[in-house]
Amino acid sequence: MASLRSHAPIPRALQSLSRKRPQNLLHHHPKKPPKTPQTPLTALRPHRPHPSPSPADQGPARGRRGHGRPPARRSPVPQESPRLSRATLSPIHRTGLPKARLDSSGLHPALDTRNRRRGRRADHPSVHFLDGLLRLQWTIPFPSNLCYRLHEARRLFSDSFTSNASGISDFQRIKLVLDGCKAVAIRSSMELEPEWLELLPKLYDKPVIPIGLLPPPTTTMEGSRGSGGNDILDWLSEQRSRSVVFVALGTEVALSSEMLHQLALGLEISKVPFVWAFRKPAGSLNHEGLLPEGFEERCKRYGIVARGWVPQLKILAHESVGGFLTHCGWGSVVESLHFGLPLVMLPISVDQGINARMIIEKGISVEIERNEEDGSFTKEAVAKALRGVVVEGEKYRKRAGGLKDVFTDKDRQEKYVNAFVRYLHEL
């Protein structure tokens, strides 16, 4: 589960919540039993029946649902582990305070948790592989092609059931959080994925609250430029409108040396102008030898490889940029659509594959073709996707531009946050 991006603003409604009524959240012994609040999703869609309370609403699951869990750990979590274990969750449960889980990755956590809660994994007999794709094992009441690729499923579920430094497995950690909360808040909106937001309460058996897309604030674009920022923006100003692709794969994505080479060569043979926010793989001491020999010299007329800080939001907002090659982290997807840009997608791990499939269904992106077994890809596949979106992709630009209004409507986004705050007040 991804965390909220640091540039997301704290809306006025949330500030007022902490200022005006802290006693509602911090009082350990409420005088009256809490009433069941109306969820923001119910308010947005009045015809949807409110889900009935589940046993999980009363705290951590016990008895049959808790069968097979390890005994409670009373030792502190190792400092080197950022993960939540039973030792850190149990004191939270004992306070008796209402709890809500925040998923900032759109619809993915529900799909992921649903499979994990049923004990499914890539080598489990209850999982069916059809045409190289891992199909979700429950009925979706509307047309959808959302699925994990085989290589994604293997990577995602390979260690989900093995205890790690926290003392429990990722599966157990996620289930503890989900069972112990009263509601799930998701960084999404009814305008972007209405069908899924209607379905999620049935999968979770508890209220699901969209808190809006939390797009980047315009004030972020007014900040100072770092080293190289001026040069990049000046170079972009010399390019044709919507002719450049911005390439950025996040801060935690680790591509193999072969993948980096194929990506670079794909950029080269596509002849699409590019700005690449390049980060060396984890474990590499320097940038030498990571790119094909002579690549930067051959591409210097129509491409920039930026190894330091880059003004990402200003690049995405620039008139000459016509597409975003991304790993499909939810924050990057939101930023791209905020500026009306179609995407070239190279998902690597966790929620990114499902994010990519969802955006494909919206008709605003192309995913780089990959080997289903190991996730490898070729330079030809990279070039084909790039040209399909940036050079020949007028239809993708029109559809992405249509969604831009949803992302830039501040009043609409504020309504979601206000509805979430009202729900918290009523807990």
XYZ file of C-alpha atoms in Angstrom:
427
model
C 0.000 0.000 0.000
C 1.494 3.290 -1.055
C 1.680 6.227 1.301
C 0.291 9.683 0.642
C 2.638 11.859 -1.359
C 4.242 14.628 0.631
C 3.066 17.412 -1.662
C -0.644 16.693 -1.061
C -2.150 19.624 0.873
C -3.969 19.325 4.187
C -7.440 20.646 3.306
C -9.040 23.282 5.494
C -11.680 20.810 6.606
C -9.071 18.488 8.115
C -7.352 21.405 9.826
C -10.649 22.432 11.386
C -11.266 18.875 12.570
C -8.098 18.845 14.661
C -8.751 22.367 15.920
C -12.449 22.253 16.775
C -13.340 18.793 18.031
C -10.304 16.803 19.177
C -12.288 15.324 22.070
C -14.327 13.194 19.675
C -11.212 11.418 18.488
C -9.157 11.286 21.675
C -11.715 10.504 24.401
C -11.135 6.920 25.506
C -14.458 6.448 27.321
C -17.354 7.978 25.381
C -20.465 8.536 27.474
C -22.831 7.401 24.724
C -22.558 4.494 22.305
C -21.440 5.875 18.930
C -24.173 6.108 16.342
C -23.696 4.646 12.905
C -22.801 7.569 10.632
C -23.863 7.976 7.064
C -20.879 7.310 4.825
C -19.828 9.893 2.238
C -20.321 7.280 -0.461
C -23.914 6.820 0.684
C -24.398 10.553 0.473
C -22.936 10.641 -3.024
C -25.034 7.698 -4.167
C -28.274 7.707 -2.112
C -29.624 4.573 -3.761
C -26.806 2.373 -2.423
C -27.911 0.571 0.754
C -25.700 1.106 3.754
C -23.739 -2.076 4.513
C -24.691 -3.842 7.689
C -22.128 -3.758 10.510
C -19.725 -6.642 10.555
C -18.171 -8.370 13.568
C -14.880 -6.840 12.517
C -16.254 -3.424 13.467
C -15.944 -4.352 17.144
C -12.179 -4.801 17.031
C -9.744 -7.526 16.050
C -11.374 -10.712 14.841
C -11.466 -13.611 17.263
C -12.501 -17.243 17.285
C -12.956 -18.838 13.887
C -11.809 -15.794 11.908
C -8.703 -15.541 14.033
C -7.841 -19.227 13.770
C -4.287 -19.866 12.746
C -2.877 -16.537 13.853
C 0.372 -16.543 15.817
C 0.189 -15.647 19.514
C 0.381 -11.965 20.371
C 3.929 -10.624 20.342
C 4.840 -8.425 23.278
C 8.311 -7.487 22.129
C 8.727 -4.133 20.362
C 9.007 -3.951 16.603
C 12.647 -4.015 15.465
C 13.818 -0.497 14.653
C 14.943 -1.543 11.207
C 11.413 -2.615 10.268
C 8.798 -0.002 9.300
C 6.027 -2.607 9.207
C 3.132 -2.790 11.656
C 2.944 -5.936 13.727
C 0.502 -7.206 16.330
C 2.682 -5.601 19.012
C 1.996 -2.143 17.607
C -1.641 -2.735 16.661
C -2.867 -4.273 19.922
C -2.464 -1.096 22.038
C -4.385 0.823 19.370
C -7.253 -1.663 19.533
C -7.343 -1.503 23.339
C -8.032 2.248 23.337
C -11.534 1.583 22.044
C -11.199 4.473 19.599
C -12.816 4.208 16.157
C -10.291 3.409 13.452
C -10.303 3.876 9.682
C -7.853 2.383 7.212
C -6.552 4.794 4.552
C -5.660 3.308 1.163
C -3.943 5.879 -1.016
C -3.554 3.623 -4.059
C -7.024 3.673 -5.545
C -8.863 0.365 -5.898
C -5.830 -1.975 -5.724
C -5.784 -2.661 -1.948
C -9.270 -4.154 -2.091
C -8.360 -6.524 -4.897
C -5.089 -7.453 -3.238
C -6.571 -7.924 0.235
C -9.538 -9.876 -1.070
C -7.239 -12.523 -2.528
C -4.893 -12.503 0.465
C -7.733 -12.838 2.982
C -8.815 -16.010 1.221
C -5.323 -17.434 1.479
C -4.624 -17.264 -2.231
C -1.141 -17.119 -3.632
C 0.615 -17.714 -6.914
C 1.303 -21.395 -6.155
C -2.022 -22.104 -4.391
C -4.405 -24.568 -6.099
C -7.396 -22.228 -5.718
C -5.801 -19.751 -8.124
C -6.576 -20.264 -11.802
C -4.316 -19.011 -14.578
C -6.055 -18.331 -17.896
C -4.068 -17.251 -20.956
C -1.180 -16.207 -18.739
C -3.291 -13.929 -16.561
C -4.313 -14.288 -12.936
C -8.073 -13.797 -12.944
C -9.730 -12.478 -9.821
C -11.559 -15.314 -8.084
C -14.833 -13.563 -7.315
C -17.587 -12.306 -9.566
C -17.404 -8.705 -10.757
C -20.932 -7.554 -11.649
C -19.764 -5.382 -14.554
C -17.449 -5.839 -17.571
C -13.782 -5.601 -16.616
C -10.405 -6.961 -17.684
C -8.643 -6.158 -14.423
C -6.184 -8.902 -13.543
C -2.648 -9.538 -12.433
C -0.155 -10.609 -15.031
C 1.473 -13.927 -14.218
C 4.838 -12.349 -13.412
C 3.101 -9.754 -11.224
C 1.203 -12.401 -9.272
C 4.357 -14.405 -8.632
C 6.197 -11.373 -7.374
C 3.296 -10.054 -5.317
C 2.349 -13.270 -3.532
C 5.727 -15.010 -3.314
C 6.497 -13.773 0.205
C 3.123 -12.476 1.401
C 2.582 -15.463 3.705
C 6.085 -15.595 5.201
C 6.917 -13.896 8.497
C 9.312 -10.987 8.127
C 11.181 -8.668 10.505
C 7.885 -7.469 12.012
C 7.224 -10.966 13.351
C 4.213 -11.643 11.136
C 3.565 -11.882 7.411
C 2.322 -9.088 5.182
C -0.955 -11.002 4.828
C -1.464 -11.092 8.598
C -0.518 -7.434 8.983
C -3.005 -6.303 6.322
C -5.751 -8.498 7.743
C -5.196 -7.215 11.290
C -5.568 -3.641 10.109
C -8.638 -4.373 8.005
C -10.395 -6.443 10.678
C -9.750 -3.797 13.319
C -11.067 -0.754 11.472
C -14.604 0.569 11.119
C -14.212 1.961 7.614
C -11.816 2.149 4.687
C -10.896 5.495 3.129
C -9.559 5.434 -0.426
C -7.815 8.079 -2.502
C -10.263 7.988 -5.379
C -13.527 9.484 -6.616
C -16.861 8.450 -8.059
C -15.997 10.266 -11.280
C -12.935 8.086 -11.894
C -13.994 4.600 -10.771
C -17.681 4.560 -9.720
C -18.294 0.841 -10.321
C -15.448 -0.189 -8.047
C -16.419 2.195 -5.275
C -19.890 0.656 -5.328
C -18.388 -2.847 -5.169
C -15.749 -2.316 -2.465
C -18.146 -2.148 0.524
C -19.369 -5.621 -0.410
C -15.812 -6.949 -0.565
C -14.725 -5.328 2.693
C -18.040 -5.776 4.556
C -17.736 -2.240 5.881
C -18.121 1.347 4.649
C -15.721 2.544 1.950
C -15.154 6.286 1.738
C -13.624 8.027 -1.295
C -11.610 11.024 -0.089
C -11.007 12.487 -3.544
C -7.930 12.293 -5.741
C -5.834 14.833 -3.787
C -4.185 16.321 -6.893
C -0.983 18.359 -6.507
C -1.547 21.981 -5.452
C -0.663 24.712 -7.909
C 1.585 26.286 -5.271
C 3.960 23.331 -5.663
C 4.758 24.519 -9.177
C 5.860 27.901 -7.883
C 8.777 26.527 -5.877
C 12.432 27.074 -6.633
C 14.166 25.144 -9.360
C 16.896 22.728 -8.454
C 20.103 22.047 -10.315
C 19.351 21.503 -13.989
C 15.734 22.596 -13.755
C 16.189 25.742 -15.824
C 18.046 23.899 -18.571
C 15.313 21.274 -18.893
C 12.497 23.812 -19.068
C 14.413 25.932 -21.580
C 15.004 22.851 -23.751
C 11.320 21.931 -23.563
C 10.398 25.397 -24.790
C 12.298 24.680 -28.008
C 10.284 21.524 -28.788
C 7.029 21.197 -30.718
C 3.741 21.144 -28.836
C 2.873 17.739 -27.321
C 5.898 16.072 -28.925
C 7.942 15.122 -25.832
C 7.564 12.171 -23.473
C 8.572 12.540 -19.830
C 10.066 9.350 -18.369
C 10.065 8.826 -14.594
C 9.790 5.508 -12.780
C 9.564 6.665 -9.183
C 12.077 6.569 -6.376
C 11.692 2.917 -5.360
C 11.396 1.098 -8.695
C 14.347 -1.199 -9.361
C 14.848 -2.196 -12.995
C 17.439 -4.775 -13.928
C 20.385 -3.748 -16.085
C 18.809 -5.483 -19.085
C 15.510 -3.654 -18.574
C 17.300 -0.314 -18.356
C 19.111 -1.070 -21.610
C 15.918 -2.064 -23.407
C 14.130 1.042 -22.145
C 16.975 3.279 -23.319
C 17.220 1.617 -26.726
C 13.446 1.831 -27.115
C 13.591 5.573 -26.506
C 16.358 5.821 -29.078
C 14.701 3.919 -31.914
C 11.324 5.579 -31.337
C 12.854 8.977 -32.171
C 10.366 10.542 -29.742
C 11.936 13.530 -27.910
C 12.280 12.730 -24.211
C 13.264 13.922 -20.766
C 14.311 10.985 -18.588
C 14.479 11.484 -14.826
C 17.083 8.752 -14.430
C 17.798 7.081 -11.114
C 20.384 4.391 -10.684
C 19.215 0.970 -9.440
C 19.485 0.124 -5.766
C 22.972 -1.096 -4.943
C 24.683 0.786 -7.776
C 27.428 3.080 -6.541
C 27.411 5.305 -9.621
C 25.736 5.799 -12.990
C 28.578 4.444 -15.103
C 27.738 1.525 -17.375
C 24.024 1.563 -16.573
C 22.988 2.843 -20.003
C 24.010 1.406 -23.388
C 27.396 2.610 -24.567
C 27.087 5.801 -26.590
C 23.364 6.186 -25.866
C 23.481 9.728 -24.519
C 25.762 10.939 -27.305
C 23.510 9.490 -29.991
C 20.358 10.951 -28.421
C 21.642 14.349 -27.313
C 19.817 16.153 -30.159
C 16.377 15.013 -29.029
C 16.710 13.726 -25.480
C 17.863 14.649 -21.973
C 18.965 12.197 -19.288
C 18.645 14.073 -15.983
C 20.416 12.396 -13.068
C 19.610 14.953 -10.405
C 16.470 16.633 -9.186
C 13.931 17.576 -11.845
C 10.885 19.890 -11.573
C 8.438 17.090 -12.343
C 5.195 19.044 -12.037
C 6.502 21.868 -14.209
C 7.634 19.360 -16.814
C 4.234 17.643 -16.875
C 2.517 21.017 -17.172
C 4.706 22.158 -20.083
C 3.045 22.672 -23.455
C 5.612 20.536 -25.295
C 5.016 17.398 -23.178
C 2.559 14.985 -24.778
C 2.880 11.856 -22.643
C 4.235 10.350 -19.431
C 6.101 7.022 -19.316
C 5.536 5.910 -15.737
C 5.662 2.924 -13.382
C 1.973 3.603 -12.578
C 2.317 4.501 -8.943
C -1.021 6.048 -8.003
C 0.517 9.452 -7.255
C 2.116 9.566 -10.704
C -1.163 8.553 -12.362
C -2.991 11.356 -10.537
C -0.332 13.902 -11.533
C -0.426 12.876 -15.188
C -4.215 13.062 -15.457
C -4.230 16.333 -13.523
C -2.438 17.824 -16.526
C -4.487 15.905 -19.093
C -1.599 13.702 -20.249
C -2.000 10.144 -21.593
C 0.313 7.489 -20.173
C 2.813 4.943 -21.432
C 2.821 2.377 -18.656
C 5.559 0.128 -17.290
C 4.170 -1.264 -14.000
C 6.721 -2.988 -11.787
C 5.201 -4.096 -8.473
C 2.442 -3.976 -5.841
C -0.537 -1.859 -6.965
C 0.989 -0.707 -10.236
C -0.253 -3.507 -12.488
C -3.870 -3.107 -11.392
C -3.548 0.677 -11.706
C -2.358 0.193 -15.281
C -5.251 -2.107 -16.235
C -7.769 0.342 -14.794
C -6.326 3.270 -16.761
C -6.315 1.155 -19.924
C -10.049 0.573 -19.464
C -10.472 4.354 -19.471
C -8.882 4.498 -22.934
C -6.134 6.948 -21.971
C -3.012 4.808 -21.954
C -0.940 2.057 -23.545
C 0.982 -0.585 -21.595
C 4.368 -1.750 -22.843
C 4.061 -5.370 -23.990
C 5.969 -7.817 -21.774
C 6.764 -11.471 -21.376
C 4.081 -12.984 -19.142
C 6.506 -15.365 -17.437
C 9.255 -13.001 -16.301
C 8.065 -9.472 -17.123
C 10.877 -8.761 -19.572
C 10.308 -6.450 -22.521
C 12.066 -5.420 -25.730
C 13.184 -2.115 -27.181
C 10.684 -2.624 -29.999
C 7.823 -2.892 -27.493
C 8.952 0.331 -25.811
C 9.172 2.189 -29.122
C 5.763 0.923 -30.254
C 4.047 2.104 -27.065
C 5.789 5.481 -27.141
C 4.834 6.216 -30.717
C 1.317 4.911 -30.160
C 0.689 7.470 -27.410
C 2.846 10.504 -28.251
C 2.969 10.433 -32.057
C -0.240 8.674 -33.096
C -2.306 8.965 -29.940
C -4.717 11.821 -30.538
C -7.566 9.686 -29.156
C -5.658 9.130 -25.904
C -4.965 12.853 -25.541
C -8.623 13.734 -26.037
C -9.797 11.256 -23.412
C -7.114 12.291 -20.932
C -8.012 15.922 -21.537
C -11.625 15.100 -20.753
C -10.639 13.771 -17.313
C -8.548 16.840 -16.575
C -11.644 18.746 -15.469
C -12.300 16.151 -12.763
C -8.788 16.477 -11.356
C -8.601 20.272 -11.448
C -12.030 20.919 -9.903
C -10.996 22.069 -6.418
C -14.564 22.402 -5.162
C -15.338 18.832 -6.158
C -12.238 17.511 -4.411
C -12.988 19.557 -1.293
C -16.467 18.027 -1.069
C -14.960 14.553 -0.765
C -12.652 15.629 2.048
C -15.477 17.452 3.833
C -17.680 14.361 3.615
C -14.884 12.242 5.099
C -14.402 14.723 7.936
C -18.132 14.646 8.709
C -17.964 10.872 8.859
C -15.067 11.055 11.339
C -17.023 13.510 13.496
C -19.929 11.076 13.674
C -17.862 8.035 14.677
